[in-house]
């Protein structure tokens, strides 16, 4: 799928960007070009130690901000596929610095779309988050706006051969700033801060996120919002998996946080289809035939009123499954303590 193609990842030095890079270089050794686009030269310098240009001749490190349209246009020259992963993603930082979050997550999305439309890019996948579903914080609201911009971009492309789609998923296990590394650190102090004892979250591995993005890149017809079917965990099970001997201190839910996350609301159910391994929310306006789509993907409309929330999931992680995954994906020497 990606051999002889040129790909650019905005936010390529982030958790998802690096895992995507690893997977792409391994699975498609004949990729033409893989451009890592981000701001911080230090992160790029470190990533270049792991993926040096001498060993991976396709890789390029390109310093740039998604707020800078001219720079994006320059970077997109000759690019076939764009994966838009750059974002401000910390809920409380976005609450405190709202205009910065708007500039990156909304202004950045607009710029990426404009730069794609003014170059030869043919496929674009933008990253969303469960927090964009019925958002209660600014981060989620900016990502929902970004989702809408990418989906609507299919309506303004004219005759251009380009497809925009979105991938939405929940907490990525072990990603920058997530709960598992936080608990691993806190257990050394003997006390784990718990925001709410009832809290649940969706759980996906970085590789699971990468697989969904690559699947979207491969199969999107344009305008889909892909939602993988993934299990949930209870925060108390994560605490038990990591630190069974620690005390818990309930610190209360933080501003802008939900007790349970949602990926598909009941209002989305009218345009949500079950495709087996994942759901897809389809746009109201398409430039392809819905009946053809349903037949092609064997897509079944979900029951009216269906919603997909972490608190009412049918699949659950257990203490044992969390321990296995922490060992497999994050800390090979992990032992509960
Ligand atoms: N991690 C999760 O649990 C999770 C869950 C659901 C969805 N997502 C979504 O998945 C995407 C990737 O998340 P992640 O966990 O990989 O994030 P991350 O580790 O925080 O990485 C963010 C990346 O974006 C870059 N970036 C930030 N602002 C930028 C700007 N203005 N211009 C250019 N690059 C910029 C960062 O590099 P510089 O700072 O050097 O520019 C970094 O490479 C995001 O869109 C996020 O909303 C994440």
GROMACS .gro file of N, CA, C and O in nm, residues 53-166:
model
  456
   53UNK      N    1   1.877   0.892   0.905
   53UNK     CA    2   1.860   0.901   0.759
   53UNK      C    3   1.958   0.808   0.687
   53UNK      O    4   1.929   0.759   0.579
   54UNK      N    5   2.075   0.781   0.751
   54UNK     CA    6   2.174   0.693   0.687
   54UNK      C    7   2.120   0.550   0.675
   54UNK      O    8   2.145   0.481   0.577
   55UNK      N    9   2.040   0.507   0.775
   55UNK     CA   10   1.987   0.370   0.773
   55UNK      C   11   1.852   0.363   0.699
   55UNK      O   12   1.818   0.260   0.643
   56UNK      N   13   1.777   0.473   0.707
   56UNK     CA   14   1.644   0.478   0.644
   56UNK      C   15   1.643   0.594   0.545
   56UNK      O   16   1.602   0.706   0.578
   57UNK      N   17   1.689   0.571   0.422
   57UNK     CA   18   1.706   0.682   0.328
   57UNK      C   19   1.575   0.755   0.295
   57UNK      O   20   1.579   0.869   0.246
   58UNK      N   21   1.460   0.693   0.323
   58UNK     CA   22   1.333   0.759   0.290
   58UNK      C   23   1.296   0.867   0.391
   58UNK      O   24   1.215   0.955   0.361
   59UNK      N   25   1.355   0.860   0.510
   59UNK     CA   26   1.305   0.949   0.616
   59UNK      C   27   1.363   1.090   0.604
   59UNK      O   28   1.479   1.110   0.565
   60UNK      N   29   1.278   1.189   0.631
   60UNK     CA   30   1.320   1.330   0.631
   60UNK      C   31   1.265   1.395   0.756
   60UNK      O   32   1.150   1.369   0.793
   61UNK      N   33   1.342   1.482   0.815
   61UNK     CA   34   1.296   1.556   0.932
   61UNK      C   35   1.277   1.701   0.891
   61UNK      O   36   1.370   1.765   0.844
   62UNK      N   37   1.155   1.750   0.909
   62UNK     CA   38   1.118   1.881   0.858
   62UNK      C   39   1.063   1.962   0.975
   62UNK      O   40   0.959   1.928   1.031
   63UNK      N   41   1.135   2.067   1.014
   63UNK     CA   42   1.085   2.151   1.123
   63UNK      C   43   0.974   2.241   1.069
   63UNK      O   44   0.992   2.305   0.963
   64UNK      N   45   0.862   2.246   1.140
   64UNK     CA   46   0.753   2.334   1.095
   64UNK      C   47   0.639   2.330   1.195
   64UNK      O   48   0.626   2.236   1.273
   65UNK      N   49   0.559   2.434   1.187
   65UNK     CA   50   0.443   2.448   1.276
   65UNK      C   51   0.318   2.432   1.190
   65UNK      O   52   0.314   2.485   1.078
   66UNK      N   53   0.215   2.362   1.241
   66UNK     CA   54   0.093   2.351   1.160
   66UNK      C   55   0.019   2.485   1.152
   66UNK      O   56  -0.074   2.501   1.074
   67UNK      N   57   0.062   2.581   1.234
   67UNK     CA   58   0.000   2.715   1.224
   67UNK      C   59   0.056   2.793   1.104
   67UNK      O   60   0.008   2.901   1.074
   68UNK      N   61   0.161   2.739   1.041
   68UNK     CA   62   0.233   2.811   0.935
   68UNK      C   63   0.197   2.750   0.799
   68UNK      O   64   0.256   2.649   0.756
   69UNK      N   65   0.099   2.811   0.732
   69UNK     CA   66   0.048   2.756   0.607
   69UNK      C   67   0.156   2.746   0.499
   69UNK      O   68   0.165   2.645   0.427
   70UNK      N   69   0.239   2.850   0.487
   70UNK     CA   70   0.341   2.849   0.381
   70UNK      C   71   0.439   2.734   0.400
   70UNK      O   72   0.480   2.668   0.306
   71UNK      N   73   0.473   2.710   0.525
   71UNK     CA   74   0.566   2.601   0.556
   71UNK      C   75   0.503   2.464   0.524
   71UNK      O   76   0.569   2.375   0.471
   72UNK      N   77   0.374   2.453   0.556
   72UNK     CA   78   0.304   2.327   0.525
   72UNK      C   79   0.302   2.304   0.374
   72UNK      O   80   0.327   2.193   0.327
   73UNK      N   81   0.274   2.412   0.300
   73UNK     CA   82   0.269   2.398   0.152
   73UNK      C   83   0.403   2.349   0.100
   73UNK      O   84   0.410   2.263   0.012
   74UNK      N   85   0.510   2.407   0.155
   74UNK     CA   86   0.645   2.367   0.113
   74UNK      C   87   0.667   2.218   0.145
   74UNK      O   88   0.714   2.140   0.063
   75UNK      N   89   0.627   2.179   0.266
   75UNK     CA   90   0.651   2.041   0.310
   75UNK      C   91   0.567   1.940   0.230
   75UNK      O   92   0.608   1.826   0.209
   76UNK      N   93   0.447   1.981   0.183
   76UNK     CA   94   0.356   1.888   0.115
   76UNK      C   95   0.391   1.869  -0.033
   76UNK      O   96   0.325   1.792  -0.103
   77UNK      N   97   0.493   1.941  -0.078
   77UNK     CA   98   0.533   1.929  -0.218
   77UNK      C   99   0.575   1.785  -0.248
   77UNK      O  100   0.667   1.732  -0.185
   78UNK      N  101   0.506   1.719  -0.340
   78UNK     CA  102   0.542   1.582  -0.379
   78UNK      C  103   0.490   1.474  -0.284
   78UNK      O  104   0.522   1.357  -0.299
   79UNK      N  105   0.408   1.512  -0.186
   79UNK     CA  106   0.356   1.415  -0.089
   79UNK      C  107   0.226   1.353  -0.141
   79UNK      O  108   0.139   1.422  -0.195
   80UNK      N  109   0.212   1.219  -0.123
   80UNK     CA  110   0.088   1.150  -0.163
   80UNK      C  111  -0.013   1.145  -0.048
   80UNK      O  112  -0.130   1.171  -0.067
   81UNK      N  113   0.035   1.104   0.070
   81UNK     CA  114  -0.057   1.082   0.183
   81UNK      C  115  -0.012   1.164   0.305
   81UNK      O  116   0.107   1.166   0.337
   82UNK      N  117  -0.111   1.225   0.372
   82UNK     CA  118  -0.081   1.301   0.495
   82UNK      C  119  -0.155   1.238   0.612
   82UNK      O  120  -0.275   1.207   0.602
   83UNK      N  121  -0.084   1.219   0.722
   83UNK     CA  122  -0.147   1.177   0.847
   83UNK      C  123  -0.131   1.293   0.943
   83UNK      O  124  -0.018   1.335   0.973
   84UNK      N  125  -0.244   1.350   0.986
   84UNK     CA  126  -0.239   1.470   1.069
   84UNK      C  127  -0.255   1.432   1.217
   84UNK      O  128  -0.366   1.411   1.265
   85UNK      N  129  -0.142   1.424   1.286
   85UNK     CA  130  -0.143   1.383   1.428
   85UNK      C  131  -0.103   1.497   1.521
   85UNK      O  132  -0.115   1.483   1.642
   86UNK      N  133  -0.053   1.608   1.466
   86UNK     CA  134  -0.008   1.719   1.553
   86UNK      C  135  -0.127   1.779   1.626
   86UNK      O  136  -0.231   1.804   1.567
   87UNK      N  137  -0.110   1.799   1.756
   87UNK     CA  138  -0.218   1.862   1.834
   87UNK      C  139  -0.165   1.903   1.970
   87UNK      O  140  -0.064   1.851   2.017
   88UNK      N  141  -0.238   1.997   2.030
   88UNK     CA  142  -0.225   2.017   2.175
   88UNK      C  143  -0.328   1.924   2.236
   88UNK      O  144  -0.445   1.930   2.199
   89UNK      N  145  -0.288   1.838   2.329
   89UNK     CA  146  -0.383   1.733   2.370
   89UNK      C  147  -0.405   1.723   2.521
   89UNK      O  148  -0.478   1.634   2.566
   90UNK      N  149  -0.341   1.809   2.599
   90UNK     CA  150  -0.362   1.800   2.744
   90UNK      C  151  -0.481   1.886   2.784
   90UNK      O  152  -0.479   2.009   2.762
   91UNK      N  153  -0.581   1.821   2.843
   91UNK     CA  154  -0.708   1.889   2.872
   91UNK      C  155  -0.686   2.014   2.956
   91UNK      O  156  -0.733   2.122   2.921
   92UNK      N  157  -0.613   2.002   3.065
   92UNK     CA  158  -0.602   2.117   3.157
   92UNK      C  159  -0.516   2.229   3.098
   92UNK      O  160  -0.540   2.346   3.123
   93UNK      N  161  -0.418   2.194   3.015
   93UNK     CA  162  -0.334   2.298   2.951
   93UNK      C  163  -0.419   2.375   2.849
   93UNK      O  164  -0.409   2.497   2.837
   94UNK      N  165  -0.504   2.302   2.779
   94UNK     CA  166  -0.593   2.368   2.682
   94UNK      C  167  -0.691   2.460   2.753
   94UNK      O  168  -0.722   2.570   2.704
   95UNK      N  169  -0.740   2.418   2.870
   95UNK     CA  170  -0.834   2.504   2.945
   95UNK      C  171  -0.767   2.635   2.985
   95UNK      O  172  -0.828   2.741   2.984
   96UNK      N  173  -0.640   2.625   3.022
   96UNK     CA  174  -0.569   2.742   3.073
   96UNK      C  175  -0.519   2.833   2.960
   96UNK      O  176  -0.505   2.953   2.978
   97UNK      N  177  -0.492   2.772   2.844
   97UNK     CA  178  -0.437   2.848   2.729
   97UNK      C  179  -0.528   2.829   2.607
   97UNK      O  180  -0.485   2.776   2.504
   98UNK      N  181  -0.655   2.872   2.618
   98UNK     CA  182  -0.751   2.835   2.512
   98UNK      C  183  -0.711   2.883   2.373
   98UNK      O  184  -0.723   2.808   2.276
   99UNK      N  185  -0.658   3.007   2.363
   99UNK     CA  186  -0.630   3.054   2.225
   99UNK      C  187  -0.517   2.975   2.161
   99UNK      O  188  -0.517   2.956   2.039
  100UNK      N  189  -0.422   2.927   2.243
  100UNK     CA  190  -0.313   2.848   2.186
  100UNK      C  191  -0.368   2.716   2.130
  100UNK      O  192  -0.329   2.670   2.023
  101UNK      N  193  -0.460   2.657   2.206
  101UNK     CA  194  -0.519   2.529   2.163
  101UNK      C  195  -0.602   2.548   2.036
  101UNK      O  196  -0.595   2.466   1.944
  102UNK      N  197  -0.676   2.658   2.031
  102UNK     CA  198  -0.757   2.687   1.911
  102UNK      C  199  -0.664   2.705   1.789
  102UNK      O  200  -0.689   2.652   1.681
  103UNK      N  201  -0.554   2.779   1.811
  103UNK     CA  202  -0.464   2.805   1.697
  103UNK      C  203  -0.405   2.675   1.642
  103UNK      O  204  -0.396   2.657   1.520
  104UNK      N  205  -0.364   2.586   1.733
  104UNK     CA  206  -0.302   2.462   1.684
  104UNK      C  207  -0.406   2.363   1.633
  104UNK      O  208  -0.394   2.310   1.523
  105UNK      N  209  -0.511   2.339   1.711
  105UNK     CA  210  -0.601   2.228   1.677
  105UNK      C  211  -0.703   2.266   1.569
  105UNK      O  212  -0.741   2.181   1.488
  106UNK      N  213  -0.746   2.394   1.569
  106UNK     CA  214  -0.843   2.434   1.464
  106UNK      C  215  -0.769   2.504   1.348
  106UNK      O  216  -0.782   2.463   1.233
  107UNK      N  217  -0.689   2.606   1.383
  107UNK     CA  218  -0.613   2.676   1.278
  107UNK      C  219  -0.522   2.577   1.206
  107UNK      O  220  -0.509   2.580   1.082
  108UNK      N  221  -0.460   2.488   1.281
  108UNK     CA  222  -0.369   2.388   1.221
  108UNK      C  223  -0.445   2.297   1.126
  108UNK      O  224  -0.397   2.266   1.016
  109UNK      N  225  -0.565   2.255   1.166
  109UNK     CA  226  -0.646   2.167   1.079
  109UNK      C  227  -0.682   2.240   0.950
  109UNK      O  228  -0.669   2.184   0.839
  110UNK      N  229  -0.723   2.366   0.963
  110UNK     CA  230  -0.758   2.444   0.842
  110UNK      C  231  -0.638   2.454   0.749
  110UNK      O  232  -0.651   2.438   0.627
  111UNK      N  233  -0.522   2.481   0.808
  111UNK     CA  234  -0.401   2.494   0.726
  111UNK      C  235  -0.364   2.364   0.656
  111UNK      O  236  -0.325   2.364   0.539
  112UNK      N  237  -0.376   2.253   0.730
  112UNK     CA  238  -0.341   2.124   0.670
  112UNK      C  239  -0.434   2.098   0.550
  112UNK      O  240  -0.390   2.055   0.443
  113UNK      N  241  -0.562   2.127   0.568
  113UNK     CA  242  -0.658   2.107   0.458
  113UNK      C  243  -0.621   2.195   0.338
  113UNK      O  244  -0.614   2.148   0.224
  114UNK      N  245  -0.595   2.324   0.366
  114UNK     CA  246  -0.560   2.416   0.255
  114UNK      C  247  -0.434   2.369   0.184
  114UNK      O  248  -0.428   2.369   0.061
  115UNK      N  249  -0.334   2.330   0.262
  115UNK     CA  250  -0.208   2.287   0.200
  115UNK      C  251  -0.229   2.159   0.119
  115UNK      O  252  -0.169   2.142   0.012
  116UNK      N  253  -0.315   2.069   0.167
  116UNK     CA  254  -0.343   1.945   0.092
  116UNK      C  255  -0.411   1.980  -0.041
  116UNK      O  256  -0.380   1.922  -0.145
  117UNK      N  257  -0.507   2.074  -0.032
  117UNK     CA  258  -0.583   2.110  -0.153
  117UNK      C  259  -0.499   2.184  -0.256
  117UNK      O  260  -0.529   2.184  -0.374
  118UNK      N  261  -0.389   2.245  -0.208
  118UNK     CA  262  -0.307   2.318  -0.306
  118UNK      C  263  -0.183   2.237  -0.344
  118UNK      O  264  -0.087   2.291  -0.397
  119UNK      N  265  -0.186   2.106  -0.315
  119UNK     CA  266  -0.073   2.021  -0.357
  119UNK      C  267  -0.130   1.892  -0.417
  119UNK      O  268  -0.250   1.881  -0.434
  120UNK      N  269  -0.046   1.797  -0.443
  120UNK     CA  270  -0.093   1.673  -0.509
  120UNK      C  271  -0.131   1.563  -0.411
  120UNK      O  272  -0.141   1.446  -0.450
  121UNK      N  273  -0.156   1.597  -0.284
  121UNK     CA  274  -0.192   1.495  -0.184
  121UNK      C  275  -0.324   1.427  -0.224
  121UNK      O  276  -0.418   1.495  -0.267
  122UNK      N  277  -0.329   1.293  -0.210
  122UNK     CA  278  -0.453   1.223  -0.251
  122UNK      C  279  -0.529   1.162  -0.135
  122UNK      O  280  -0.647   1.129  -0.150
  123UNK      N  281  -0.462   1.140  -0.021
  123UNK     CA  282  -0.534   1.084   0.095
  123UNK      C  283  -0.487   1.153   0.222
  123UNK      O  284  -0.366   1.176   0.239
  124UNK      N  285  -0.584   1.183   0.309
  124UNK     CA  286  -0.553   1.250   0.435
  124UNK      C  287  -0.630   1.180   0.546
  124UNK      O  288  -0.751   1.159   0.535
  125UNK      N  289  -0.559   1.144   0.652
  125UNK     CA  290  -0.627   1.089   0.771
  125UNK      C  291  -0.591   1.178   0.888
  125UNK      O  292  -0.473   1.200   0.917
  126UNK      N  293  -0.696   1.232   0.955
  126UNK     CA  294  -0.672   1.320   1.071
  126UNK      C  295  -0.711   1.244   1.198
  126UNK      O  296  -0.807   1.168   1.199
  127UNK      N  297  -0.634   1.270   1.304
  127UNK     CA  298  -0.661   1.202   1.431
  127UNK      C  299  -0.763   1.280   1.513
  127UNK      O  300  -0.749   1.401   1.530
  128UNK      N  301  -0.862   1.206   1.563
  128UNK     CA  302  -0.958   1.263   1.656
  128UNK      C  303  -0.938   1.196   1.792
  128UNK      O  304  -0.839   1.127   1.813
  129UNK      N  305  -1.032   1.215   1.883
  129UNK     CA  306  -1.021   1.159   2.017
  129UNK      C  307  -1.162   1.139   2.072
  129UNK      O  308  -1.256   1.208   2.029
  130UNK      N  309  -1.173   1.048   2.170
  130UNK     CA  310  -1.306   1.031   2.232
  130UNK      C  311  -1.353   1.162   2.297
  130UNK      O  312  -1.471   1.186   2.310
  131UNK      N  313  -1.258   1.246   2.335
  131UNK     CA  314  -1.296   1.371   2.402
  131UNK      C  315  -1.367   1.469   2.306
  131UNK      O  316  -1.426   1.567   2.350
  132UNK      N  317  -1.361   1.439   2.176
  132UNK     CA  318  -1.431   1.522   2.077
  132UNK      C  319  -1.579   1.484   2.067
  132UNK      O  320  -1.656   1.553   1.999
  133UNK      N  321  -1.617   1.376   2.132
  133UNK     CA  322  -1.755   1.328   2.125
  133UNK      C  323  -1.834   1.393   2.238
  133UNK      O  324  -1.801   1.373   2.355
  134UNK      N  325  -1.937   1.470   2.206
  134UNK     CA  326  -2.013   1.548   2.306
  134UNK      C  327  -1.914   1.616   2.402
  134UNK      O  328  -1.913   1.588   2.522
  135UNK      N  329  -1.831   1.705   2.348
  135UNK     CA  330  -1.719   1.758   2.429
  135UNK      C  331  -1.764   1.845   2.546
  135UNK      O  332  -1.861   1.920   2.533
  136UNK      N  333  -1.691   1.834   2.657
  136UNK     CA  334  -1.719   1.924   2.770
  136UNK      C  335  -1.594   2.007   2.802
  136UNK      O  336  -1.595   2.087   2.894
  137UNK      N  337  -1.485   1.986   2.728
  137UNK     CA  338  -1.366   2.068   2.750
  137UNK      C  339  -1.318   2.124   2.617
  137UNK      O  340  -1.360   2.080   2.509
  138UNK      N  341  -1.229   2.224   2.627
  138UNK     CA  342  -1.188   2.293   2.505
  138UNK      C  343  -1.111   2.201   2.411
  138UNK      O  344  -1.127   2.207   2.289
  139UNK      N  345  -1.025   2.119   2.469
  139UNK     CA  346  -0.950   2.024   2.384
  139UNK      C  347  -1.047   1.946   2.295
  139UNK      O  348  -1.033   1.942   2.173
  140UNK      N  349  -1.150   1.884   2.360
  140UNK     CA  350  -1.247   1.805   2.284
  140UNK      C  351  -1.321   1.890   2.182
  140UNK      O  352  -1.343   1.847   2.068
  141UNK      N  353  -1.356   2.013   2.223
  141UNK     CA  354  -1.431   2.100   2.131
  141UNK      C  355  -1.347   2.137   2.009
  141UNK      O  356  -1.397   2.140   1.897
  142UNK      N  357  -1.218   2.161   2.031
  142UNK     CA  358  -1.133   2.195   1.915
  142UNK      C  359  -1.114   2.073   1.825
  142UNK      O  360  -1.107   2.086   1.702
  143UNK      N  361  -1.106   1.955   1.886
  143UNK     CA  362  -1.088   1.836   1.803
  143UNK      C  363  -1.217   1.803   1.727
  143UNK      O  364  -1.212   1.756   1.614
  144UNK      N  365  -1.333   1.830   1.788
  144UNK     CA  366  -1.460   1.810   1.716
  144UNK      C  367  -1.466   1.905   1.595
  144UNK      O  368  -1.504   1.866   1.485
  145UNK      N  369  -1.423   2.030   1.618
  145UNK     CA  370  -1.421   2.126   1.507
  145UNK      C  371  -1.327   2.077   1.397
  145UNK      O  372  -1.359   2.081   1.278
  146UNK      N  373  -1.211   2.029   1.440
  146UNK     CA  374  -1.115   1.975   1.343
  146UNK      C  375  -1.178   1.859   1.264
  146UNK      O  376  -1.169   1.854   1.141
  147UNK      N  377  -1.246   1.768   1.335
  147UNK     CA  378  -1.312   1.654   1.267
  147UNK      C  379  -1.409   1.705   1.160
  147UNK      O  380  -1.411   1.656   1.047
  148UNK      N  381  -1.489   1.806   1.199
  148UNK     CA  382  -1.590   1.859   1.105
  148UNK      C  383  -1.521   1.923   0.984
  148UNK      O  384  -1.569   1.910   0.871
  149UNK      N  385  -1.409   1.994   1.009
  149UNK     CA  386  -1.337   2.059   0.899
  149UNK      C  387  -1.286   1.953   0.801
  149UNK      O  388  -1.299   1.969   0.678
  150UNK      N  389  -1.228   1.846   0.854
  150UNK     CA  390  -1.172   1.743   0.764
  150UNK      C  391  -1.284   1.673   0.687
  150UNK      O  392  -1.271   1.647   0.567
  151UNK      N  393  -1.394   1.644   0.755
  151UNK     CA  394  -1.503   1.573   0.686
  151UNK      C  395  -1.563   1.662   0.577
  151UNK      O  396  -1.584   1.620   0.464
  152UNK      N  397  -1.583   1.791   0.612
  152UNK     CA  398  -1.642   1.884   0.514
  152UNK      C  399  -1.544   1.916   0.401
  152UNK      O  400  -1.587   1.961   0.293
  153UNK      N  401  -1.416   1.894   0.422
  153UNK     CA  402  -1.318   1.924   0.316
  153UNK      C  403  -1.346   1.842   0.191
  153UNK      O  404  -1.315   1.883   0.078
  154UNK      N  405  -1.413   1.725   0.207
  154UNK     CA  406  -1.449   1.645   0.090
  154UNK      C  407  -1.550   1.716   0.000
  154UNK      O  408  -1.564   1.681  -0.116
  155UNK      N  409  -1.622   1.814   0.059
  155UNK     CA  410  -1.723   1.886  -0.020
  155UNK      C  411  -1.665   2.002  -0.100
  155UNK      O  412  -1.733   2.058  -0.184
  156UNK      N  413  -1.541   2.041  -0.065
  156UNK     CA  414  -1.486   2.159  -0.135
  156UNK      C  415  -1.368   2.122  -0.225
  156UNK      O  416  -1.299   2.209  -0.274
  157UNK      N  417  -1.348   1.993  -0.244
  157UNK     CA  418  -1.230   1.952  -0.321
  157UNK      C  419  -1.250   1.964  -0.472
  157UNK      O  420  -1.155   1.951  -0.549
  158UNK      N  421  -1.377   1.983  -0.514
  158UNK     CA  422  -1.405   1.992  -0.658
  158UNK      C  423  -1.369   1.863  -0.727
  158UNK      O  424  -1.403   1.755  -0.679
  159UNK      N  425  -1.295   1.874  -0.837
  159UNK     CA  426  -1.262   1.753  -0.915
  159UNK      C  427  -1.130   1.689  -0.868
  159UNK      O  428  -1.085   1.591  -0.926
  160UNK      N  429  -1.072   1.751  -0.768
  160UNK     CA  430  -0.941   1.701  -0.722
  160UNK      C  431  -0.952   1.559  -0.666
  160UNK      O  432  -1.051   1.526  -0.598
  161UNK      N  433  -0.854   1.475  -0.696
  161UNK     CA  434  -0.855   1.337  -0.648
  161UNK      C  435  -0.795   1.334  -0.507
  161UNK      O  436  -0.675   1.315  -0.489
  162UNK      N  437  -0.879   1.358  -0.408
  162UNK     CA  438  -0.830   1.360  -0.269
  162UNK      C  439  -0.942   1.317  -0.175
  162UNK      O  440  -1.059   1.352  -0.198
  163UNK      N  441  -0.907   1.238  -0.074
  163UNK     CA  442  -1.007   1.190   0.023
  163UNK      C  443  -0.960   1.226   0.163
  163UNK      O  444  -0.846   1.195   0.200
  164UNK      N  445  -1.050   1.287   0.240
  164UNK     CA  446  -1.021   1.321   0.379
  164UNK      C  447  -1.104   1.229   0.470
  164UNK      O  448  -1.226   1.218   0.450
  165UNK      N  449  -1.042   1.170   0.569
  165UNK     CA  450  -1.118   1.093   0.668
  165UNK      C  451  -1.057   1.114   0.807
  165UNK      O  452  -0.950   1.175   0.820
  166UNK      N  453  -1.128   1.063   0.908
  166UNK     CA  454  -1.089   1.087   1.047
  166UNK      C  455  -1.088   0.955   1.122
  166UNK      O  456  -1.173   0.869   1.097
   0.00000   0.00000   0.00000
